[in-house]
Coordinates of C-alpha atoms and ligand atoms in Angstrom, one line a residue:
X1 CA -38.2 31.2 -78.6
X2 CA -37.2 27.6 -79.1
X3 CA -33.9 26.2 -77.7
X4 CA -31.2 26.0 -80.3
X5 CA -28.3 23.5 -80.6
X6 CA -24.7 24.6 -80.8
X7 CA -23.0 23.9 -84.1
X8 CA -21.1 20.6 -84.1
X9 CA -17.6 22.0 -83.7
X10 CA -18.7 24.4 -81.0
X11 CA -20.3 21.6 -79.1
X12 CA -17.1 19.7 -79.2
X13 CA -15.2 22.6 -77.7
X14 CA -18.0 23.2 -75.2
X15 CA -17.8 19.6 -74.1
X16 CA -14.1 20.0 -73.4
X17 CA -14.9 23.1 -71.3
X18 CA -17.6 21.4 -69.4
X19 CA -15.5 18.3 -68.7
X20 CA -13.0 20.8 -67.5
X21 CA -10.0 19.0 -68.8
X22 CA -8.0 22.1 -68.3
X23 CA -6.7 22.5 -64.7
X24 CA -6.1 26.2 -65.0
X25 CA -9.7 27.2 -65.0
X26 CA -9.1 30.8 -63.8
X27 CA -8.3 31.9 -67.3
X28 CA -12.0 32.3 -68.0
X29 CA -11.9 35.7 -66.4
X30 CA -9.0 36.8 -68.7
X31 CA -11.1 35.7 -71.7
X32 CA -14.2 37.6 -70.6
X33 CA -12.2 40.7 -69.9
X34 CA -10.5 40.5 -73.2
X35 CA -13.8 40.3 -75.0
X36 CA -15.1 43.2 -73.1
X37 CA -12.0 45.2 -73.9
X38 CA -12.3 44.4 -77.6
X39 CA -15.9 45.5 -77.6
X40 CA -14.9 48.8 -76.0
X41 CA -12.1 49.2 -78.5
X42 CA -14.7 49.0 -81.3
X43 CA -16.9 51.7 -79.8
X44 CA -13.9 53.7 -78.8
X45 CA -12.9 53.7 -82.5
X46 CA -16.4 54.8 -83.6
X47 CA -16.3 57.6 -81.0
X48 CA -13.4 59.3 -82.8
X49 CA -15.9 60.3 -85.5
X50 CA -19.3 59.9 -83.7
X51 CA -19.8 62.1 -80.6
X52 CA -22.7 60.0 -79.5
X53 CA -20.5 57.0 -79.0
X54 CA -18.3 58.8 -76.4
X55 CA -18.6 57.7 -72.8
X56 CA -16.5 56.7 -69.8
X57 CA -15.4 53.3 -71.0
X58 CA -15.0 50.8 -68.2
X59 CA -15.4 47.1 -67.4
X60 CA -17.3 46.3 -64.2
X61 CA -17.0 43.1 -62.2
X62 CA -19.7 42.3 -59.8
X63 CA -19.8 39.5 -57.3
X64 CA -23.0 38.3 -55.6
X65 CA -22.7 35.7 -52.9
X66 CA -26.4 35.2 -52.6
X67 CA -27.1 34.3 -56.2
X68 CA -23.6 32.8 -56.5
X69 CA -23.0 34.9 -59.6
X70 CA -20.1 36.7 -61.1
X71 CA -20.8 39.4 -63.7
X72 CA -18.5 41.0 -66.2
X73 CA -20.1 44.1 -67.7
X74 CA -18.8 46.4 -70.4
X75 CA -20.1 49.5 -72.1
X76 CA -18.7 48.6 -75.5
X77 CA -20.2 48.0 -78.9
X78 CA -22.7 45.3 -77.8
X79 CA -24.3 42.6 -80.0
X80 CA -27.5 42.4 -81.9
X81 CA -29.7 39.2 -81.7
X82 CA -28.1 38.0 -84.9
X83 CA -24.6 38.6 -83.5
X84 CA -25.4 36.8 -80.3
X85 CA -26.5 33.9 -82.4
X86 CA -23.6 33.8 -84.8
X87 CA -20.8 34.8 -82.3
X88 CA -21.8 32.7 -79.3
X89 CA -23.5 29.9 -81.1
X90 CA -20.5 29.0 -83.2
X91 CA -16.8 29.2 -82.4
X92 CA -14.1 30.4 -84.5
X93 CA -14.4 29.8 -88.2
X94 CA -11.1 29.3 -90.0
X95 CA -9.1 27.4 -87.3
X96 CA -11.9 25.3 -86.0
X97 CA -11.1 22.1 -87.8
X98 CA -7.5 22.3 -86.9
X99 CA -8.3 23.0 -83.3
X100 CA -10.6 20.0 -83.3
X101 CA -7.9 17.8 -84.5
X102 CA -5.5 18.9 -81.8
X103 CA -8.2 18.7 -79.2
X104 CA -8.5 15.0 -79.8
X105 CA -5.2 14.8 -78.0
X106 CA -6.0 16.0 -74.5
X107 CA -2.6 17.2 -73.5
X108 CA -2.2 19.1 -76.7
X109 CA -5.6 20.7 -76.1
X110 CA -4.7 21.6 -72.6
X111 CA -1.6 23.3 -73.7
X112 CA -3.4 25.3 -76.4
X113 CA -6.1 26.4 -74.0
X114 CA -3.5 27.3 -71.5
X115 CA -1.5 29.4 -73.8
X116 CA -4.1 31.2 -75.9
X117 CA -7.5 30.4 -74.4
X118 CA -10.6 29.5 -76.3
X119 CA -12.5 32.6 -75.8
X120 CA -16.0 32.9 -74.5
X121 CA -16.6 29.2 -73.9
X122 CA -14.0 29.2 -71.2
X123 CA -16.6 30.4 -68.8
X124 CA -18.3 27.0 -68.9
X125 CA -15.3 25.7 -67.0
X126 CA -16.6 27.4 -63.9
X127 CA -20.2 28.1 -64.5
X128 CA -23.2 25.8 -65.0
X129 CA -25.3 28.6 -66.5
X130 CA -24.2 31.6 -68.5
X131 CA -26.4 34.6 -69.4
X132 CA -25.4 37.3 -71.8
X133 CA -27.5 40.4 -72.1
X134 CA -26.4 42.7 -74.8
X135 CA -27.5 45.9 -76.6
X136 CA -25.9 46.9 -79.8
X137 CA -24.7 50.5 -80.2
X138 CA -27.3 52.4 -82.2
X139 CA -30.2 50.0 -81.4
X140 CA -32.8 50.3 -78.8
X141 CA -33.7 46.7 -78.3
X142 CA -31.6 44.4 -76.1
X143 CA -31.4 40.6 -76.1
X144 CA -30.6 37.8 -73.7
X145 CA -28.6 34.7 -74.6
X146 CA -28.8 31.9 -72.0
X147 CA -27.2 28.5 -71.9
X148 CA -26.5 25.8 -69.4
X149 CA -23.9 24.3 -71.7
X150 CA -24.4 21.2 -73.8
X151 CA -28.2 21.4 -74.0
X152 CA -28.0 24.4 -76.3
X153 CA -28.9 28.0 -75.9
X154 CA -31.9 30.4 -76.0
X155 CA -32.2 34.0 -77.2
X156 CA -35.0 36.2 -75.9
X157 CA -35.8 39.8 -75.7
X158 CA -34.4 41.8 -72.8
X159 CA -33.9 45.3 -71.4
X160 CA -30.7 47.2 -71.1
X161 CA -30.2 50.9 -70.4
X162 CA -27.4 51.6 -72.7
X163 CA -25.3 49.7 -75.2
X164 CA -22.8 47.1 -74.1
X165 CA -22.7 43.5 -72.8
X166 CA -23.3 41.9 -69.4
X167 CA -22.1 38.4 -69.0
X168 CA -23.4 36.7 -65.9
X169 CA -21.9 33.3 -64.7
X170 CA -23.7 31.2 -62.2
X171 CA -20.8 29.4 -60.6
X172 CA -20.8 25.6 -60.3
X173 CA -21.3 24.2 -56.8
X174 CA -18.1 23.6 -54.9
X175 CA -16.9 20.1 -55.0
X176 CA -14.2 19.0 -57.3
X177 CA -12.9 22.6 -57.0
X178 CA -13.5 25.7 -55.0
X179 CA -15.6 27.8 -57.4
X180 CA -16.7 30.1 -54.6
X181 CA -13.3 31.7 -54.7
X182 CA -14.3 33.6 -57.7
X183 CA -16.7 35.5 -55.5
X184 CA -13.8 36.8 -53.3
X185 CA -12.4 40.2 -53.8
X186 CA -9.0 38.9 -53.2
X187 CA -9.2 36.3 -56.0
X188 CA -10.6 38.7 -58.5
X189 CA -8.0 41.3 -57.6
X190 CA -5.1 38.9 -58.1
X191 CA -6.5 37.4 -61.3
X192 CA -6.9 40.9 -62.8
X193 CA -3.4 41.8 -61.7
X194 CA -1.9 38.7 -63.1
X195 CA -3.7 38.4 -66.5
X196 CA -5.3 41.7 -67.3
X197 CA -3.3 44.4 -65.6
X198 CA -2.5 46.2 -68.8
X199 CA -5.9 46.3 -70.3
X200 CA -6.4 49.9 -71.5
X201 CA -9.7 50.5 -69.8
X202 CA -10.4 50.5 -66.0
X203 CA -11.6 47.2 -64.6
X204 CA -13.6 48.2 -61.6
X205 CA -15.1 46.2 -58.8
X206 CA -16.7 47.1 -55.4
X207 CA -14.3 46.7 -52.5
X208 CA -14.8 46.9 -48.8
X209 CA -12.7 49.5 -47.2
X210 CA -12.0 50.5 -43.6
X211 CA -12.8 54.1 -42.8
X212 CA -11.3 56.3 -40.0
X213 CA -14.6 56.2 -38.2
X214 CA -15.4 53.8 -35.4
X215 CA -18.8 52.6 -34.2
X216 CA -20.0 53.4 -30.6
X217 CA -18.6 50.1 -29.4
X218 CA -15.2 50.8 -31.0
X219 CA -15.4 48.7 -34.1
X220 CA -14.0 50.1 -37.3
X221 CA -16.6 51.3 -39.8
X222 CA -16.3 49.9 -43.3
X223 CA -17.7 51.2 -46.6
X224 CA -18.0 49.8 -50.0
X225 CA -16.3 51.7 -52.8
X226 CA -15.4 51.2 -56.4
X227 CA -11.8 50.5 -57.1
X228 CA -9.9 50.2 -60.4
X229 CA -7.9 47.0 -60.2
X230 CA -5.6 47.3 -63.2
X231 CA -2.8 49.7 -63.8
X232 CA -3.8 50.1 -67.5
X233 CA -0.6 51.5 -69.0
X234 CA 2.1 48.9 -69.3
X235 CA 5.5 50.2 -68.5
X236 CA 6.8 48.8 -71.9
X237 CA 4.3 51.0 -73.7
X238 CA 5.7 54.2 -72.2
X239 CA 8.6 56.0 -73.8
X240 CA 11.9 55.0 -72.4
X241 CA 12.8 58.7 -71.7
X242 CA 9.7 59.0 -69.6
X243 CA 10.4 56.0 -67.4
X244 CA 12.8 56.4 -64.4
X245 CA 15.5 53.8 -63.9
X246 CA 13.9 52.9 -60.5
X247 CA 10.6 52.2 -62.3
X248 CA 12.3 49.7 -64.6
X249 CA 14.1 48.2 -61.7
X250 CA 11.0 47.9 -59.6
X251 CA 9.1 46.3 -62.5
X252 CA 11.9 43.8 -62.9
X253 CA 12.3 42.9 -59.3
X254 CA 8.5 42.6 -58.9
X255 CA 8.0 40.4 -61.9
X256 CA 11.1 38.2 -62.3
X257 CA 11.8 36.8 -58.8
X258 CA 15.1 38.7 -58.5
X259 CA 16.0 40.9 -55.6
X260 CA 18.7 42.8 -57.5
X261 CA 18.3 45.5 -60.1
X262 CA 19.0 44.2 -63.6
X263 CA 22.5 44.8 -65.1
X264 CA 20.9 46.1 -68.3
X265 CA 17.5 47.2 -69.6
X266 CA 16.7 46.9 -73.3
X267 CA 13.6 48.3 -75.0
X268 CA 12.5 47.5 -78.5
X269 CA 9.7 48.7 -80.6
X270 CA 9.5 46.9 -83.8
X271 CA 7.3 47.4 -86.8
X272 CA 7.0 45.0 -89.6
X273 CA 5.1 41.9 -90.6
X274 CA 4.6 41.3 -86.9
X275 CA 4.8 44.4 -84.8
X276 CA 5.7 44.2 -81.1
X277 CA 7.1 46.0 -78.1
X278 CA 9.6 44.4 -75.9
X279 CA 11.1 45.3 -72.5
X280 CA 14.1 43.1 -71.8
X281 CA 16.4 42.7 -68.9
X282 CA 19.8 41.1 -68.3
X283 CA 20.1 40.1 -64.7
X284 CA 23.0 41.3 -62.7
X285 CA 23.8 37.7 -61.6
X286 CA 22.6 34.3 -62.6
X287 CA 19.4 33.2 -60.9
X288 CA 20.1 30.5 -58.3
X289 CA 18.8 27.7 -60.6
X290 CA 20.2 29.1 -63.8
X291 CA 22.6 26.3 -64.4
X292 CA 20.1 23.6 -63.6
X293 CA 17.3 22.0 -65.5
X294 CA 14.8 23.7 -63.2
X295 CA 15.5 27.2 -64.7
X296 CA 12.6 28.2 -66.9
X297 CA 13.8 30.4 -69.7
X298 CA 11.5 32.5 -71.9
X299 CA 9.7 35.8 -72.0
X300 CA 6.3 36.9 -70.8
X301 CA 4.1 37.1 -73.8
X302 CA 1.3 39.6 -74.0
X303 CA -1.3 40.3 -76.7
X304 CA -2.5 43.9 -76.5
X305 CA -1.9 44.1 -72.8
X306 CA -3.3 40.6 -72.0
X307 CA -1.0 38.0 -70.6
X308 CA -0.9 34.9 -72.9
X309 CA 2.0 33.0 -71.6
X310 CA 4.2 33.4 -68.5
X311 CA 7.3 32.2 -70.2
X312 CA 7.3 31.7 -73.9
X313 CA 10.4 29.7 -74.8
X314 CA 10.0 30.1 -78.5
X315 CA 10.9 33.8 -78.3
X316 CA 14.6 33.2 -77.4
X317 CA 17.2 30.8 -78.5
X318 CA 18.8 28.8 -75.8
X319 CA 21.9 30.9 -75.9
X320 CA 20.0 34.0 -74.9
X321 CA 18.2 32.1 -72.1
X322 CA 19.5 34.5 -69.5
X323 CA 17.4 37.4 -70.9
X324 CA 14.1 38.1 -69.0
X325 CA 11.3 40.3 -70.0
X326 CA 8.1 41.0 -71.8
X327 CA 7.0 40.9 -75.4
X328 CA 3.7 42.5 -76.3
X329 CA 2.3 42.1 -79.8
X330 CA -1.2 43.2 -80.9
X331 CA -0.7 41.1 -84.0
X332 CA -1.2 37.9 -82.0
X333 CA -4.8 37.1 -81.6
X334 CA -5.9 35.7 -78.3
X335 CA -8.1 33.0 -79.8
X336 CA -6.0 30.0 -80.6
X337 CA -8.8 28.2 -82.4
X338 CA -8.9 30.9 -85.0
X339 CA -5.4 31.9 -85.4
X340 CA -3.4 28.8 -84.3
X341 CA -1.8 28.2 -87.7
X342 CA -0.4 31.7 -87.7
X343 CA 1.1 31.7 -84.2
X344 CA 4.2 29.7 -84.8
X345 CA 5.2 31.8 -87.8
X346 CA 4.5 35.0 -85.9
X347 CA 6.4 33.9 -82.9
X348 CA 9.3 33.0 -85.1
X349 CA 9.3 36.4 -86.7
X350 CA 9.4 38.0 -83.3
X351 CA 12.1 35.7 -82.1
X352 CA 14.2 36.6 -85.1
X353 CA 13.9 40.3 -84.6
X354 CA 14.6 39.9 -80.9
X355 CA 17.8 37.9 -81.5
X356 CA 19.1 40.6 -83.9
X357 CA 18.3 43.3 -81.4
X358 CA 19.9 41.5 -78.5
X359 CA 23.1 40.7 -80.5
X360 CA 23.5 44.3 -81.5
X361 CA 22.8 45.5 -77.9
X362 CA 25.4 43.2 -76.5
X363 CA 28.0 44.4 -79.1
X364 CA 27.2 47.9 -78.2
X365 CA 27.5 47.2 -74.5
X366 CA 30.8 45.5 -75.0
X367 CA 32.1 48.6 -76.8
X368 CA 30.6 51.3 -74.6
X369 CA 30.8 49.9 -71.1
X370 CA 33.5 47.3 -71.1
X371 CA 33.6 46.9 -67.3
X372 CA 29.9 46.0 -67.1
X373 CA 30.1 43.8 -70.1
X374 CA 33.0 41.8 -68.6
X375 CA 30.9 41.3 -65.5
X376 CA 28.0 40.2 -67.6
X377 CA 30.3 37.8 -69.4
X378 CA 31.6 36.3 -66.2
X379 CA 28.0 35.5 -65.3
X380 CA 26.6 34.4 -68.7
X381 CA 29.4 34.2 -71.2
X382 CA 29.4 30.4 -71.0
X383 CA 25.8 30.5 -72.3
X384 CA 27.0 32.4 -75.4
X385 CA 29.9 30.0 -75.8
X386 CA 27.6 27.1 -75.8
X387 CA 25.5 29.0 -78.4
X388 CA 28.6 29.3 -80.5
X389 CA 29.2 25.6 -80.4
X390 CA 25.6 24.5 -80.8
X391 CA 24.8 22.8 -84.1
X392 CA 28.5 22.7 -85.0
X393 CA 28.7 26.4 -85.2
X394 CA 25.5 27.6 -86.9
X395 CA 25.6 30.7 -84.8
X396 CA 29.3 31.1 -84.6
X397 CA 29.5 34.1 -87.0
X398 CA 27.0 36.0 -84.9
X399 CA 28.7 35.2 -81.6
X400 CA 32.4 35.0 -82.2
X401 CA 33.0 38.7 -81.6
X402 CA 31.0 38.7 -78.3
X403 CA 33.3 36.1 -76.7
X404 CA 36.0 37.1 -74.2
X405 CA 39.0 35.2 -73.1
X406 CA 41.7 35.7 -70.4
X407 CA 45.3 35.9 -71.7
X408 CA 48.7 35.0 -70.3
X409 CA 49.5 38.7 -70.1
X410 CA 46.6 39.1 -67.7
X411 CA 44.2 40.7 -70.1
X412 CA 40.6 39.9 -71.0
X413 CA 40.2 40.2 -74.7
X414 CA 38.0 39.3 -77.7
X415 CA 39.5 37.6 -80.6
X416 CA 39.4 40.8 -82.5
X417 CA 41.4 42.6 -79.8
X418 CA 43.9 39.8 -79.6
X419 CA 44.6 40.0 -83.3
X420 CA 44.8 43.8 -83.1
X421 CA 47.5 43.5 -80.4
X422 CA 49.6 40.9 -82.1
X423 CA 53.2 41.9 -82.8
X424 CA 54.0 42.1 -86.5
X425 CA 56.0 38.9 -86.7
X426 CA 53.2 36.8 -85.0
X427 CA 51.4 34.8 -87.6
X428 CA 48.9 32.7 -85.7
X429 CA 46.7 33.0 -82.7
X430 CA 48.0 31.0 -79.8
X431 CA 45.9 29.4 -77.1
X432 CA 46.3 27.0 -74.2
X433 CA 43.5 25.0 -72.7
X434 CA 43.1 23.8 -69.1
X435 CA 40.9 24.1 -66.1
X436 CA 42.2 27.3 -64.6
X437 CA 44.1 30.4 -65.8
X438 CA 46.7 30.3 -63.0
X439 CA 48.0 26.8 -63.8
X440 CA 47.7 27.5 -67.5
X441 CA 49.9 30.6 -67.1
X442 CA 52.7 28.4 -65.8
X443 CA 52.5 25.8 -68.4
X444 CA 56.0 25.5 -70.0
X445 CA 54.7 26.0 -73.5
X446 CA 52.8 29.1 -72.4
X447 CA 55.9 30.5 -70.6
X448 CA 58.0 29.9 -73.7
X449 CA 55.5 31.6 -76.1
X450 CA 55.2 34.5 -73.7
X451 CA 58.9 34.8 -73.5
X452 CA 58.9 35.5 -77.2
X453 CA 56.6 38.5 -76.6
X454 CA 53.4 36.8 -77.8
X455 CA 50.3 36.6 -75.8
X456 CA 48.4 33.4 -75.3
X457 CA 44.6 33.0 -74.9
X458 CA 43.9 30.9 -71.8
X459 CA 40.8 28.7 -72.4
X460 CA 39.3 27.6 -69.2
X461 CA 35.8 26.6 -70.1
X462 CA 35.2 23.1 -71.2
X463 CA 33.4 24.2 -74.4
X464 CA 36.2 26.7 -75.4
X465 CA 38.5 24.4 -77.3
X466 CA 35.5 22.8 -79.1
X467 CA 34.4 26.2 -80.3
X468 CA 38.0 27.0 -81.5
X469 CA 38.1 23.7 -83.4
X470 CA 35.0 24.7 -85.3
X471 CA 36.2 28.2 -85.8
X472 CA 39.6 27.0 -87.1
X473 CA 40.7 30.5 -88.1
X474 CA 39.9 34.1 -87.1
X475 CA 40.7 36.9 -89.5
X476 CA 42.7 34.5 -91.6
X477 CA 44.9 33.6 -88.7
X478 CA 45.1 30.0 -87.5
X479 CA 44.0 29.2 -84.0
X480 CA 46.9 27.1 -82.6
X481 CA 47.1 25.2 -79.4
X482 CA 50.5 25.5 -77.7
X483 CA 50.1 22.0 -76.4
X484 CA 49.6 20.3 -79.8
X485 CA 52.6 18.2 -80.9
X486 CA 52.7 20.2 -84.1
X487 CA 53.2 23.4 -82.3
X488 CA 56.6 24.9 -83.1
X489 CA 57.9 28.5 -83.0
X490 CA 61.4 27.8 -84.3
X491 CA 62.9 29.3 -87.4
X492 CA 64.0 27.0 -90.2
X493 CA 67.5 27.2 -88.9
X494 CA 66.5 26.2 -85.4
X495 CA 64.4 23.4 -86.9
X496 CA 67.3 21.8 -88.7
X497 CA 69.4 22.2 -85.5
X498 CA 66.7 20.5 -83.6
X499 CA 66.5 17.7 -86.1
X500 CA 70.2 17.1 -85.8
X501 CA 69.9 17.0 -82.1
X502 CA 67.0 14.6 -82.3
X503 CA 69.0 12.3 -84.6
X504 CA 71.9 12.4 -82.1
X505 CA 69.5 11.2 -79.3
X506 CA 67.5 8.8 -81.5
X507 CA 68.3 5.7 -79.5
X508 CA 67.6 7.4 -76.2
X509 CA 64.2 8.7 -77.4
X510 CA 63.4 5.2 -78.7
X511 CA 64.4 3.6 -75.4
X512 CA 62.1 6.1 -73.5
X513 CA 59.3 5.2 -75.8
X514 CA 59.8 1.5 -75.2
X515 CA 60.0 2.1 -71.4
X516 CA 56.6 3.9 -71.6
X517 CA 55.0 1.5 -74.0
X518 CA 51.2 1.9 -73.9
X519 CA 51.4 5.2 -72.2
X520 CA 52.8 7.5 -74.9
X521 CA 52.5 7.5 -78.7
X522 CA 55.7 9.4 -79.2
X523 CA 58.7 10.8 -77.5
X524 CA 60.5 13.9 -78.8
X525 CA 62.7 16.8 -77.9
X526 CA 61.3 20.2 -77.3
X527 CA 62.9 23.6 -77.0
X528 CA 59.8 25.1 -75.4
X529 CA 60.1 23.5 -71.9
X530 CA 62.1 26.2 -70.1
X531 CA 62.7 25.1 -66.5
X532 CA 60.8 21.9 -67.0
X533 CA 62.5 18.6 -67.7
X534 CA 59.4 17.1 -69.5
X535 CA 56.1 18.2 -70.9
X536 CA 53.0 16.6 -72.5
X537 CA 51.4 17.4 -75.8
X538 CA 48.8 15.6 -77.9
X539 CA 49.0 14.2 -81.4
X540 CA 46.3 14.9 -83.9
X541 CA 43.0 16.6 -83.5
X542 CA 42.0 15.4 -80.1
X543 CA 43.7 17.6 -77.5
X544 CA 44.4 16.6 -73.9
X545 CA 41.7 19.0 -72.6
X546 CA 39.1 18.0 -75.1
X547 CA 39.7 14.3 -74.2
X548 CA 39.3 15.2 -70.6
X549 CA 35.9 16.8 -71.3
X550 CA 34.7 14.0 -73.4
X551 CA 35.9 11.3 -70.9
X552 CA 33.9 13.0 -68.2
X553 CA 30.7 11.9 -69.9
X554 CA 29.5 8.6 -68.5
X555 CA 30.3 5.8 -70.9
X556 CA 33.1 7.7 -72.5
X557 CA 35.7 7.1 -69.7
X558 CA 38.1 5.4 -72.1
X559 CA 38.5 8.4 -74.4
X560 CA 42.1 9.5 -74.2
X561 CA 44.3 11.8 -76.3
X562 CA 47.4 10.4 -78.0
X563 CA 50.1 11.6 -75.7
X564 CA 53.5 12.9 -76.8
X565 CA 56.1 13.1 -74.2
X566 CA 58.4 16.0 -74.7
X567 CA 61.9 16.1 -73.2
X568 CA 64.0 19.1 -72.6
X569 CA 67.5 18.3 -73.8
X570 CA 69.0 21.3 -72.0
X571 CA 67.8 20.2 -68.6
X572 CA 70.2 18.4 -66.2
X573 CA 67.8 15.5 -65.8
X574 CA 68.1 14.8 -69.5
X575 CA 71.8 14.1 -69.0
X576 CA 71.0 11.8 -66.1
X577 CA 68.5 10.0 -68.3
X578 CA 71.0 9.5 -71.0
X579 CA 73.6 8.1 -68.6
X580 CA 71.1 5.7 -66.9
X581 CA 70.1 4.4 -70.4
X582 CA 73.7 3.2 -70.7
X583 CA 74.4 2.1 -67.1
X584 CA 71.2 1.0 -65.3
X585 CA 68.1 -0.1 -67.2
X586 CA 66.0 -0.5 -64.1
X587 CA 66.6 3.0 -62.8
X588 CA 66.3 4.3 -66.4
X589 CA 62.8 2.8 -66.6
X590 CA 61.8 4.4 -63.3
X591 CA 63.1 7.8 -64.3
X592 CA 61.0 7.6 -67.5
X593 CA 57.9 7.0 -65.4
X594 CA 58.8 9.9 -63.2
X595 CA 59.3 12.3 -66.1
X596 CA 56.0 11.1 -67.7
X597 CA 54.1 11.6 -64.5
X598 CA 55.5 15.0 -63.9
X599 CA 54.5 16.0 -67.5
X600 CA 51.0 14.7 -66.8
X601 CA 50.8 16.8 -63.6
X602 CA 51.7 20.0 -65.4
X603 CA 48.7 19.6 -67.7
X604 CA 46.5 18.8 -64.7
X605 CA 46.2 15.0 -65.0
X606 CA 46.6 13.2 -61.7
X607 CA 48.9 10.2 -61.5
X608 CA 47.0 6.9 -61.3
X609 CA 49.0 6.0 -58.2
X610 CA 50.1 9.1 -56.3
X611 CA 51.9 7.0 -53.6
X612 CA 54.1 5.3 -56.2
X613 CA 54.9 8.7 -57.7
X614 CA 56.0 10.2 -54.4
X615 CA 58.3 7.1 -53.8
X616 CA 59.8 7.7 -57.3
X617 CA 60.5 11.4 -56.5
X618 CA 62.1 10.5 -53.2
X619 CA 64.2 7.8 -54.8
X620 CA 65.8 10.4 -57.2
X621 CA 66.3 13.3 -54.8
X622 CA 68.1 11.3 -52.1
Ligands
ADP1 P1 -12.8 35.9 -79.8 O1 -13.0 36.9 -78.8 O2 -11.5 35.3 -79.8 O3 -13.3 36.3 -81.2 P2 -14.9 34.5 -78.3 O4 -15.4 33.1 -78.4 O5 -14.4 34.9 -77.0 O6 -13.8 34.6 -79.5 O7 -16.0 35.5 -78.8 C1 -16.7 35.3 -80.0 C2 -17.2 36.7 -80.5 O8 -18.3 37.1 -79.7 C3 -16.2 37.8 -80.5 O9 -15.4 37.8 -81.6 C4 -17.1 39.0 -80.4 O10 -17.6 39.4 -81.7 C5 -18.3 38.5 -79.6 N1 -18.2 38.9 -78.2 C6 -17.9 38.2 -77.2 N2 -17.9 38.9 -76.0 C7 -18.4 40.1 -76.4 C8 -18.7 41.4 -75.7 N3 -18.5 41.5 -74.3 N4 -19.1 42.4 -76.4 C9 -19.3 42.3 -77.7 N5 -19.0 41.2 -78.5 C10 -18.6 40.1 -77.8

């Protein structure tokens, strides 16, 4: 039979394979095993109604050092001469053009091949000659397809005892790469484990085993025996009630580089446009690199038991990046060239369903096992908070009830719980923002609000106040910062009292403002300062804490909140201030700086010149 040429598009793909642009050549085995498994699936299906089709289905891998060949053999449906011609002489029909376009760009091509493979032709990455002997179920004749790559292929008559397909690769000589490794038991074993562990049929190879016997001169006797390399039934395909906790834990620790059992195991079995099974884990603590760029988020993606991607990022939003696990969908075809256009849409469908599932699981967890949820939140809550802030709050509605905050009363609450616990006369939700709960707890405004019987949310993560700004309200209650200059708890009566008082001290307040020119935008009296002589709040939208966060970004150092210095008219130092304003302008100016610096310290801003501050303190206590 004359040699035939590959169709143009196939040739293009073949060239890519022969040039071996793709570094991860080992996937060829995964592709051959998948094809074998598909072929067995087809006969298996027939065998449901056709007794003759029944047999012990299996995939054999044979390694022969002498002839330098690796063989993958199945007893599946097989191919007729015409099928050999049409299946192996052309690649993928519908997606071909698109693949070709992408393949012009080598990196894109490499990515595609890596993720989904290109099927049968992948074997040309490691072999310089490929022989396929196949006999179709129900036929007696067998045929042989041979090709050494670009030169074309030949189809001739052949012999084969029963139906099925045998693919034999003559490995390339070692040189640019060690191709002989594919003749090693160890390599084959680990490749099958890695990529094809959950193929439904046994993948069998001959292995050398030690026996109990010894030779006369004491050497151990070995024997060759068949061994099934794959575990066949994936743990995620088993019913949750039939899997022991330890099995899930072992699977997690074996596969996700974490020595600790997961904090939570979530299983999902979705039907719909894109059906899939998922087994998900929430780690019991953040991976060591979780808060660095090195952390690789994503889920393992399988298609009918075949590993397609080690970590598919598209399956999870950033704000669920702590979730590890596996997604298996039989609706994803392994062949990118054919199905590429569909993948993105399918992955998006899966991602959407996963997000919904995870959100409802987290809510349930929070309600059912609060202690564990709080632990989880201490580990990963910040990720959810960033999710709430992302895109100016596009996910805020989904996430707002999953967020927890510490309070001045020492509780850890969600916004919903805070509102439920509000006394009847409390109209708004109060919060204070700073770097740690302890110093926030002693903030004068927090102390004053607590004294009235109201609790205060203590926001200690940088992102918190930004989330609150977007949220604005919860359950129709305003979120109010106790350190905003507009914050006021007084009654109308108290307000008019305060105005009178402020009028009385108008000159003094103006003089303080003049003494602190350039430092504060306003000086006013406050009844919320308790034991403190002075306090600091911010005017307008930009709070002191938010300004700190923004200013910590390089290039933004100049960003500052508009400070309002608050003075406590009932504090003895206030009387001293008033008298110095009349008697000693120099000392008055120094006392103003002292009070201002103290106010800065209470909100966690260090004085520009600590030495100068200490001198000031000493000057006034002597
Ligand atoms: P894909 O498997 O994604 O369809 P391939 O290039 O790997 O693409 O294979 C092309 C076709 O060749 C398959 O669809 C199948 O019909 C046929 N084929 C490949 N390997 C086998 C096999 N071992 N047994 C039967 N048919 C096979």
